[in-house]
Amino acid sequence: MLVDQLGRPLRDLRISVTDRCNLRCTYCMPASVFGPDYAFVPRSDLLTFEEIERLARLFVSLGVRKLRLTGGEPTLRRDLSDLVARLARLEGVQDLAMTTNGLLLPRLAPDLKAAGLRRVTVSLDSLDPQVFGQMNGLGIHPQQVLDGIEAALQAGLGVKINTVVQRGVNDQGLRELWLALRAQAPVRFIEFMDVGNHNGWNMDSVVPSSEVLARLGADSETPVFDSLVPDYRGEVAARHRDAQGHEVGLISSVTAPFCGDCSRARISAVGALYTCLFASSGTDLRAPLRGGASDAELLTLLSGVWGRRTDRYSEERGEQTRQTKVEMSYIGG
């Protein structure tokens, strides 16, 4: 089994298929930076579907069992269902999922499901139109995301909902969101993280997961939550269930880092391999791919990168971050 310097196995691969997005969320791609004149990656620089399939196959041979498509916003990549079909056919893949803002799911969900996609994680940070419009940077109404969630459910896809929590921004509406959506899908509340270099992160903006859970259960009509045993090593969300069986997840990467069990590698849309969400640099895979490298040579490269891995940024984080980091829009969440 391939493990890194801290004994962590390689099990999950996140594949960004585009650096573009149709939202400008303030904690990821703020419009002040990613404006109309921002130079996105030329299409010729993106990994082709054939290149992504080849890399995924090699990663699976090294122990990866879960694949997740990310962006940017992955549904903006043309003919995405063709890539899903390629990846779904790989022997050894136990789960194939996608992270999305949900806006294009009403049109795409049936084809993605038919191609072999199993699950989607949909981002929705508030049900308040004004709050959500400000957070997504473009005034998009939450109903458009809710329509995407419904389309995914109707297509037979598994659904989880992710909410990034920021104090003084959307934290007052967490219980409302939980009560409205808990019967549809598990909701996961994520502590505001210092991803990228432009979201103005500071500890004062972080709402600890313990406080989130307390808010969800603040009213006597809300049942007490029971903690659930993790389904597998490296599960990032601490899961809880109310008396009616509704599940809530808490992702506490700031107040309770889980670096010790991290089994994720990430490939950017241009083929750079990153071994941490907060990495400063990656390893170029596109050049050897297009330079004629054999599978054996690529496997040696991939094994070496993971074998040397020592990343544990969240465990080492200070109150103010100092290092330059890759943008989340390049490698997904």
mmCIF file of C-alpha atoms in Angstrom, residues 121 161-163 188-193 207-209 235-239 249-256 258 264:
data_model
loop_
_atom_site.group_PDB
_atom_site.id
_atom_site.type_symbol
_atom_site.label_atom_id
_atom_site.label_comp_id
_atom_site.label_asym_id
_atom_site.label_seq_id
_atom_site.Cartn_x
_atom_site.Cartn_y
_atom_site.Cartn_z
ATOM 1 C CA THR A 121 -22.264 17.757 -3.331
ATOM 2 C CA ILE A 161 -25.377 20.037 0.718
ATOM 3 C CA ASN A 162 -22.341 22.095 1.781
ATOM 4 C CA THR A 163 -22.621 25.401 3.636
ATOM 5 C CA ARG A 188 -22.679 19.786 6.093
ATOM 6 C CA PHE A 189 -21.519 22.999 7.723
ATOM 7 C CA ILE A 190 -17.923 23.966 6.922
ATOM 8 C CA GLU A 191 -15.777 26.251 9.023
ATOM 9 C CA PHE A 192 -14.571 29.251 6.996
ATOM 10 C CA MET A 193 -11.048 28.417 5.818
ATOM 11 C CA VAL A 207 -17.805 29.958 13.665
ATOM 12 C CA PRO A 208 -16.580 26.787 15.435
ATOM 13 C CA SER A 209 -18.522 23.652 14.555
ATOM 14 C CA GLU A 235 -13.981 10.965 6.622
ATOM 15 C CA VAL A 236 -13.763 14.746 6.950
ATOM 16 C CA ALA A 237 -17.229 15.447 8.340
ATOM 17 C CA ALA A 238 -18.095 14.581 11.927
ATOM 18 C CA ARG A 239 -21.625 13.276 11.420
ATOM 19 C CA GLY A 249 -22.134 16.991 9.127
ATOM 20 C CA LEU A 250 -19.555 19.329 10.656
ATOM 21 C CA ILE A 251 -16.280 19.977 8.844
ATOM 22 C CA SER A 252 -13.940 21.514 11.416
ATOM 23 C CA SER A 253 -10.702 22.002 9.541
ATOM 24 C CA VAL A 254 -9.840 25.099 11.598
ATOM 25 C CA THR A 255 -10.796 24.160 15.161
ATOM 26 C CA ALA A 256 -10.298 20.377 14.882
ATOM 27 C CA PHE A 258 -8.045 16.185 10.398
ATOM 28 C CA ARG A 264 -6.600 13.134 -0.829
#
